[in-house]
Structures are given as C-alpha cells and as structure tokens.
mmCIF file of C-alpha atoms in Angstrom:
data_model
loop_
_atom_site.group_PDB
_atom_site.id
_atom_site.type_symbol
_atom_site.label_atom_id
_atom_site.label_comp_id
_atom_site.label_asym_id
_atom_site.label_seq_id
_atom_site.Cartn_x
_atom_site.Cartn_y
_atom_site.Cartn_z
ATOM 1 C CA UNK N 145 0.000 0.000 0.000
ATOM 2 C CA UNK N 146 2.714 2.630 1.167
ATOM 3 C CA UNK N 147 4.718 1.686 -2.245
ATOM 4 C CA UNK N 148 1.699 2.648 -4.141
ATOM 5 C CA UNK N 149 1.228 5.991 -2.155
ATOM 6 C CA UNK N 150 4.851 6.403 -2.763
ATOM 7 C CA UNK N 151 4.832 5.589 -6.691
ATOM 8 C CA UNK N 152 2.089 7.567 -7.267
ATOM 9 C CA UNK N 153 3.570 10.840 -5.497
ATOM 10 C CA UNK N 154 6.741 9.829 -7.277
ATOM 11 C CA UNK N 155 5.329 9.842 -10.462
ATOM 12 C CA UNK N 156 3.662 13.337 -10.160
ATOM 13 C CA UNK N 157 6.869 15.039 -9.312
ATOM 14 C CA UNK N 158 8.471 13.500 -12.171
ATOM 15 C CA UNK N 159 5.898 14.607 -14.678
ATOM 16 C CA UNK N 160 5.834 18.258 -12.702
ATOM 17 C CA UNK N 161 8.955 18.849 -11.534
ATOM 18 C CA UNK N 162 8.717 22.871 -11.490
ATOM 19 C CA UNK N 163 6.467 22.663 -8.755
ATOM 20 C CA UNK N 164 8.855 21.500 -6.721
ATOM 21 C CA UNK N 165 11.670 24.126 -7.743
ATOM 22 C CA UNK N 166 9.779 26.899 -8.224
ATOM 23 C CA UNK N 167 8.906 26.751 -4.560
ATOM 24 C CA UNK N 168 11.947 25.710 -3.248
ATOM 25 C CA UNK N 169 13.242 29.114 -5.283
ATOM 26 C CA UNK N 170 10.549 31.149 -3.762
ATOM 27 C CA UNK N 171 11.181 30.195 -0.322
ATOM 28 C CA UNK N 172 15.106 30.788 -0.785
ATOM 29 C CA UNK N 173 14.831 34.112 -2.526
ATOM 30 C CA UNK N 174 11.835 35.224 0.489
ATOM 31 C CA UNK N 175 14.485 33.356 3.122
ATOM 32 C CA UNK N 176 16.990 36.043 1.768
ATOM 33 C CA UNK N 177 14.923 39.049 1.269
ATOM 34 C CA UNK N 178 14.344 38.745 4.940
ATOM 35 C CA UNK N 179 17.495 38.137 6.087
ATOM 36 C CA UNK N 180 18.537 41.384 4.233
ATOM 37 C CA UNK N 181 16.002 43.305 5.811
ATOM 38 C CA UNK N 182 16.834 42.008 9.367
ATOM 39 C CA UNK N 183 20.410 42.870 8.981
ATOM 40 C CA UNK N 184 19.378 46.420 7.374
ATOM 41 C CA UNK N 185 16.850 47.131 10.356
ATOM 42 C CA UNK N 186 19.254 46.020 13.048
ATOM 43 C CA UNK N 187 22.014 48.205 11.480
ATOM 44 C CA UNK N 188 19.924 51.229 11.374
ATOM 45 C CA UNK N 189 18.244 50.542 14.836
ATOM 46 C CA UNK N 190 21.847 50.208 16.621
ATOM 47 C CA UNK N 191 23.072 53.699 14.484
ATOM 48 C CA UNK N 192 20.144 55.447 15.809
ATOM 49 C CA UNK N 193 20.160 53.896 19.149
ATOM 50 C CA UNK N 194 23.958 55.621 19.163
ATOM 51 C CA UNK N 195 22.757 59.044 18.830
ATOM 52 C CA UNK N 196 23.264 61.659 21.192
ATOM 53 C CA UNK N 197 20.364 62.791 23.048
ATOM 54 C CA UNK N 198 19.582 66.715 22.904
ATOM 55 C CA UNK N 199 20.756 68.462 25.993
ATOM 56 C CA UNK N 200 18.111 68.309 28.673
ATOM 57 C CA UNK N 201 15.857 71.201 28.998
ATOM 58 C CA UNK N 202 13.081 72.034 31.755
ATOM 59 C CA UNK N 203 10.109 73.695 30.625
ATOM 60 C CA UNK N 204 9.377 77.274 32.105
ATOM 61 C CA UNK N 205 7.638 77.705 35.415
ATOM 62 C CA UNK N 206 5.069 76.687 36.035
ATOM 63 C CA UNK N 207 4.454 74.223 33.497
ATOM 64 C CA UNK N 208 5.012 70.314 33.986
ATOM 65 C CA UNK N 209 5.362 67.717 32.262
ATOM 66 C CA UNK N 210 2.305 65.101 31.469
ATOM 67 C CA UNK N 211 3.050 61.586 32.963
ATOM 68 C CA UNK N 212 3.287 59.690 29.535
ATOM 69 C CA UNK N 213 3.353 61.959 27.165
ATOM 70 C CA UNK N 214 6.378 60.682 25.201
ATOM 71 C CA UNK N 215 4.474 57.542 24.551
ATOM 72 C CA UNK N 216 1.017 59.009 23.864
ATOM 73 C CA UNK N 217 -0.390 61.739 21.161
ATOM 74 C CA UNK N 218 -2.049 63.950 23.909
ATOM 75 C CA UNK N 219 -0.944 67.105 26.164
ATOM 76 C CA UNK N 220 2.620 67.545 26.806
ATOM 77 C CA UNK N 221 2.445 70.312 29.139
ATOM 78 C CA UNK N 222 -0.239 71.779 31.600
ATOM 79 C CA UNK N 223 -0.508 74.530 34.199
ATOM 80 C CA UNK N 224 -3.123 75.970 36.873
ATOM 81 C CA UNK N 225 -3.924 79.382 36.183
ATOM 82 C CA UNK N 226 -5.424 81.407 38.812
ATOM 83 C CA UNK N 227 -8.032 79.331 40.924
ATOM 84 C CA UNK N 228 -9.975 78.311 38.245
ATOM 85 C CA UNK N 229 -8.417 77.464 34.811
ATOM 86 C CA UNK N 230 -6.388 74.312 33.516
ATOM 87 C CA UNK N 231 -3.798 75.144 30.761
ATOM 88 C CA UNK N 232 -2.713 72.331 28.511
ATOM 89 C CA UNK N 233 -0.266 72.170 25.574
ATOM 90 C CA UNK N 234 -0.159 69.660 22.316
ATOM 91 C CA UNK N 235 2.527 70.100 20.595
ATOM 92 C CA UNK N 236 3.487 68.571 17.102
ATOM 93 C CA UNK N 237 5.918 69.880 13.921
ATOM 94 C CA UNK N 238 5.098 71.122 10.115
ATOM 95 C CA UNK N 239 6.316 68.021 8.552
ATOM 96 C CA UNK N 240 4.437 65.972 10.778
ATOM 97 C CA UNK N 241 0.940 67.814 9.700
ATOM 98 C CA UNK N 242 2.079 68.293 5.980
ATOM 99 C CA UNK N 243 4.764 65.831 5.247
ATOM 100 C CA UNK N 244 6.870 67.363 2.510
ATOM 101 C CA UNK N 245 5.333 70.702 2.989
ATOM 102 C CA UNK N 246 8.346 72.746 3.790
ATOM 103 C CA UNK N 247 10.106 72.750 0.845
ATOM 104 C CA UNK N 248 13.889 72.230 0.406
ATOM 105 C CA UNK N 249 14.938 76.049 0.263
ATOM 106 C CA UNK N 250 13.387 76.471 3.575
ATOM 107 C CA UNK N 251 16.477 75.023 5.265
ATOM 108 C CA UNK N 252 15.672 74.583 9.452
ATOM 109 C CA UNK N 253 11.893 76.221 8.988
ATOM 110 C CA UNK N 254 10.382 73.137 9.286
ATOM 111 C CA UNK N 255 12.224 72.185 12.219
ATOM 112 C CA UNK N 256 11.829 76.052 13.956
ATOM 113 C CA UNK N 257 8.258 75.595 13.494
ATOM 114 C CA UNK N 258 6.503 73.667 15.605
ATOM 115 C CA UNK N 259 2.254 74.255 16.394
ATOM 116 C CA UNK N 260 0.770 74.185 19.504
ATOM 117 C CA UNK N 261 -2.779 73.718 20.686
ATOM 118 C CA UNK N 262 -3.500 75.070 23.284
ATOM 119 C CA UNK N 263 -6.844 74.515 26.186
ATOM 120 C CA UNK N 264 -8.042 76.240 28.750
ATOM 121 C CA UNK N 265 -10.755 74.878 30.210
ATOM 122 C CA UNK N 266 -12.380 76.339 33.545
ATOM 123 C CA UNK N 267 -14.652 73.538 35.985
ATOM 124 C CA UNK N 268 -18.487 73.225 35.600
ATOM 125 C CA UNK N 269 -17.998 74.378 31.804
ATOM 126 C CA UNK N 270 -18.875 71.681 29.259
ATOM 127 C CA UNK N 271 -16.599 73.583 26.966
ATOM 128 C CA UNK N 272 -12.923 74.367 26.196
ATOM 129 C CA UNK N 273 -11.013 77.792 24.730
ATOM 130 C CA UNK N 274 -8.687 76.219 22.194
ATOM 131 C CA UNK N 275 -5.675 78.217 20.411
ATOM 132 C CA UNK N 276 -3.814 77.298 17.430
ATOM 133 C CA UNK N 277 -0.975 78.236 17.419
ATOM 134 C CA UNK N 278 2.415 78.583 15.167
ATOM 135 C CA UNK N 279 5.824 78.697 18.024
ATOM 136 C CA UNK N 280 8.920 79.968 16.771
ATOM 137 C CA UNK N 281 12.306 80.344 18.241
ATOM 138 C CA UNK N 282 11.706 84.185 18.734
ATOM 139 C CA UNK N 283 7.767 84.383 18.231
ATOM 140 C CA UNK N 284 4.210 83.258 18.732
ATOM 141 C CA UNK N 285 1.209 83.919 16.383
ATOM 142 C CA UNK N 286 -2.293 82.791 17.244
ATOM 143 C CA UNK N 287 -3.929 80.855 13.886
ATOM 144 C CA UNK N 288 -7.530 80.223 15.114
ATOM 145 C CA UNK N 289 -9.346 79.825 18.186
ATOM 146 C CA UNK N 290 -12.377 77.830 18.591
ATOM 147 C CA UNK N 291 -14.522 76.505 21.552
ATOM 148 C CA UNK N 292 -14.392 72.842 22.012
ATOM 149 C CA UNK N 293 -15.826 70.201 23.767
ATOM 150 C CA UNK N 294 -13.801 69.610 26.970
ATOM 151 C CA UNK N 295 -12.174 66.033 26.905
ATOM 152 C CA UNK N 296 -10.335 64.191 29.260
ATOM 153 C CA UNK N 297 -7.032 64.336 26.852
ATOM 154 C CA UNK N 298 -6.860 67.217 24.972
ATOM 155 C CA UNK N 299 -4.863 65.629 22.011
ATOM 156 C CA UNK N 300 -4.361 68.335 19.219
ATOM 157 C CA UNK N 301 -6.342 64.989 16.761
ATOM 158 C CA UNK N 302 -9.582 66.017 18.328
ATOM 159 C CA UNK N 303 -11.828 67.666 15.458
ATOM 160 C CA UNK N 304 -14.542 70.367 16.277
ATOM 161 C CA UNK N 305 -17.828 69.333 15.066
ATOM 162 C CA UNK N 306 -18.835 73.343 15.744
ATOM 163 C CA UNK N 307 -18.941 76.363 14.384
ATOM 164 C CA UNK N 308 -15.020 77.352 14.473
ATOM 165 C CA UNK N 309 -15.343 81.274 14.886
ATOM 166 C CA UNK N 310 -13.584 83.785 12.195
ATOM 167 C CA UNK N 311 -10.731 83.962 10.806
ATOM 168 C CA UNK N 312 -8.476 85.320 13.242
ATOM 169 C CA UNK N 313 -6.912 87.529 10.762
ATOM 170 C CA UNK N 314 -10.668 88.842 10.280
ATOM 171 C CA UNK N 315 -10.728 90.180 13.515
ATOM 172 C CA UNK N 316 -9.661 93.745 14.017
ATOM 173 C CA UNK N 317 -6.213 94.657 14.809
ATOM 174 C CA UNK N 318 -7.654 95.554 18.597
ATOM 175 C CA UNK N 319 -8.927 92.296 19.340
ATOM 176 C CA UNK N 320 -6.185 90.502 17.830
ATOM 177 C CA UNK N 321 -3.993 92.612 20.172
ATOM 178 C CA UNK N 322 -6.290 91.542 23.332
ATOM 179 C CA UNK N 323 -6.199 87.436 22.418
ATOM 180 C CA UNK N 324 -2.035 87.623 22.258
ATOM 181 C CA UNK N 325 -2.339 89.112 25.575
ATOM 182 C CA UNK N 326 -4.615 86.738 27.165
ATOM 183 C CA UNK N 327 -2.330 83.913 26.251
ATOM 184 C CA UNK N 328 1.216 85.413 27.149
ATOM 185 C CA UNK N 329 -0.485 86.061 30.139
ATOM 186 C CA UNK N 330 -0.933 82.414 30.766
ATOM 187 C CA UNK N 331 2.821 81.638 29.666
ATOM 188 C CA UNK N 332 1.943 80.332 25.884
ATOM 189 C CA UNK N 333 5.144 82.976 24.461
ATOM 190 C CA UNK N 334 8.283 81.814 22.580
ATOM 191 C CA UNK N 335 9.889 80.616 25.839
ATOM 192 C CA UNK N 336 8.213 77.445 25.429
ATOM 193 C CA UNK N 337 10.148 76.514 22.223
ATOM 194 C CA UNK N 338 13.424 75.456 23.763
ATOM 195 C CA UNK N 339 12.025 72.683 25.689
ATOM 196 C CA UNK N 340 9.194 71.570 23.391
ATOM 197 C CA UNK N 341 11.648 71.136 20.301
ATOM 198 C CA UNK N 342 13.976 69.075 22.526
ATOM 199 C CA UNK N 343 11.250 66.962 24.032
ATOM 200 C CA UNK N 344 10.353 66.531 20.314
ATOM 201 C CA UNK N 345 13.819 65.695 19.042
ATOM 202 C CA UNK N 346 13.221 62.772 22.328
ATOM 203 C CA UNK N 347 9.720 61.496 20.519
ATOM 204 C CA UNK N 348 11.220 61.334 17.418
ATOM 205 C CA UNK N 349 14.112 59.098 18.613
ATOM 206 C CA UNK N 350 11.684 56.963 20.699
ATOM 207 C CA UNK N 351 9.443 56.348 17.868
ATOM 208 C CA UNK N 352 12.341 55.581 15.262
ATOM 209 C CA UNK N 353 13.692 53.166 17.625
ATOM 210 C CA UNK N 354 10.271 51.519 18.366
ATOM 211 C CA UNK N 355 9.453 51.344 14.626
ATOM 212 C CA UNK N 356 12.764 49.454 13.592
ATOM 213 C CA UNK N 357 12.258 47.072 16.461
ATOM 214 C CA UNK N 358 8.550 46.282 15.939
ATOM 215 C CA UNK N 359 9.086 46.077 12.081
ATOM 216 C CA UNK N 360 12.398 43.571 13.029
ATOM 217 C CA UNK N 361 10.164 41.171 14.828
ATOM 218 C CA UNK N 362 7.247 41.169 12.410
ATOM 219 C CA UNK N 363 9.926 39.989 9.742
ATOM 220 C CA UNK N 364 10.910 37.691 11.750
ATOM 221 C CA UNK N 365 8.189 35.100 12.130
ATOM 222 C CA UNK N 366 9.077 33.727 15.441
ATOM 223 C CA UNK N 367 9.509 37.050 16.752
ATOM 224 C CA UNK N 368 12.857 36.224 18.485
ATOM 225 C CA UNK N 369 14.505 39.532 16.413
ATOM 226 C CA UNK N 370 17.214 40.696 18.792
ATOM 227 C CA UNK N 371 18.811 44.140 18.889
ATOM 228 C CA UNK N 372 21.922 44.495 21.508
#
C-alpha cells in the first residue's frame, strides 16, 4: 500500500517537476529578502540607538510635564492658572501635519516651526477655549481659536464638530492685540520653544527606535529579532 502511495507521489513530481523548484526558489529568494532586511533594520536601529540625546531642557515655570506623554499623542504640558483654569499644551511639527510641505529652500523652517494647541478649560464648563498656534524660536502667532468640547485628553487629533469662529486675521487689529495678551499672560510665548523642540527631538528618537524594532520582529516570524 505505502509503495503505491509512494509511486504515485513519485510519479507526479516526475511529470511536474517545477512545482517543486519553483517553490523551493521562492522560499530561498523570500528566506533572503528577509534576512537582508533584518540585517538592514538592526544596522539602522543600533546607528540610531547611538545618537546623542539633545541636551536636557526644563520647561518654564510653572508648566510640567504630562506623565506619559512621550508615549502618547495627547498634552505635553499643563498649568493651573489662577483658581480656576487648567492650561494644557499639544505640541506637534510642520512636517508631521504636511509631510513634505516645507520645501527644500526652507532650510531649518520646518524644524523652527513647531504648532501648539493650546486649552483652557475652567470647571463646571462643558466647553474648552482652544488656540492654534504657530511657536517659533523668537515668536508666537495665534492661527484660530475655537470653543471645544472639553475632553479628558486634549490631544491636538480632536476635530470640532462646531462652528469654528472667524478667521483670526478677520478680527480687528484691537482684538487681535487683546487674544495675544490673554495667552502670554498664561505663559503660551516663545519661551516654550526650547524645551518643546527638545522633548520633540526625544519622541522622534523613541518612535524611530520603536518602529525598527517592531518592524524587526514582524519579519521575523518567530519574533525572536534581537537588537543588543
């Protein structure tokens, strides 16, 4: 019975042999294509893992830092102001909302600019005061401002599903004037940039890393990709 079996299977292969070598060549060439992406990912994960961190930087008084907020997408700073507002800061760069947006004759723009959105939010009030604004190393300008519901992370990827306001250039120079100084008063000013574009040079690293690793072991079928 078994040499039957066997004759029979014999006797396929020998009247199709391609199957057999086409997917013994398929599973070399994919055995090799991985291997050559392991090595590259592992080689660009230990570079970057050799980088240099920025220079440490603590952000202006009174601000602090949000527990977490290297490994999430919401707040990065917050503040009490007075006895009854809550000041929080999302931060996030040009490229990162238009990739490629900054063209090449910009040089460091893209990097200098960084946008903020910014809450205040007072208790009992369903509602928050949100600012969006563009931080450079040596200015602040206010793009919009918009009331939004109040959330329990104000993450600048919250959407209003209201009416948004005007145009802040719309408004008259007077006003315009007025909404700058309600914010510097609450510490939103250029002084913020040194820390927030280090903390962001951090995120980047952290998510570089974290992307060659998890990319390593999803190659690698039995997940035992190893980076040292």
């Amino acid at each position: 019975m078994w040499r039957k079996v066997l004759a029979a299977a014999t006797g396929s292969l020998l009247h199709h042999p391609w199957r057999t070598i086409a997917c013994r060549h398929s599973t070399n060439v994919s055995s090799a294509v991985n291997s050559m992406l392991l090595r590259s990912l592992k080689d660009h994960y230990l570079e970057v893992s050799k980088m240099s961190p920025p220079t440490k930087v603590s952000p202006p008084s009174p601000f602090t830092i949000v527990k977490g907020s290297l490994d999430g997408s919401g707040p990065v700073l917050k503040r009490s102001y007075g006895d009854h507002e809550e000041i929080s800061i999302s931060v996030m760069r040009l490229a990162n909302i238009i990739p490629g947006g900054a063209g090449e004759d910009d040089g460091d723009d893209s990097i200098n600019q960084l946008f903020l959105h910014v809450d205040v939010s007072k208790p009992g009030q369903q509602d928050s005061l949100h600012f969006l604004c563009g931080l450079y190393p040596d200015a602040l300008g206010i793009h919009s401002i918009s009331m939004r519901p109040k959330a329990e992370s104000s993450g600048f990827l919250i959407l209003p599903s209201q009416y948004n306001g005007p145009v802040f250039e719309d408004l008259d120079e007077r006003m315009r004037d007025a909404l700058h100084s309600y914010i510097e008063e609450r510490g939103i000013n250029e002084d913020l940039f040194p820390f927030l574009q280090a903390w962001l040079y951090v995120k980047d690293h952290r998510n570089l890393m974290r992307w060659f690793k998890s990319v390593g072991t999803f190659i690698n079928e039995n997940k035992s990709a190893k980076y040292s």
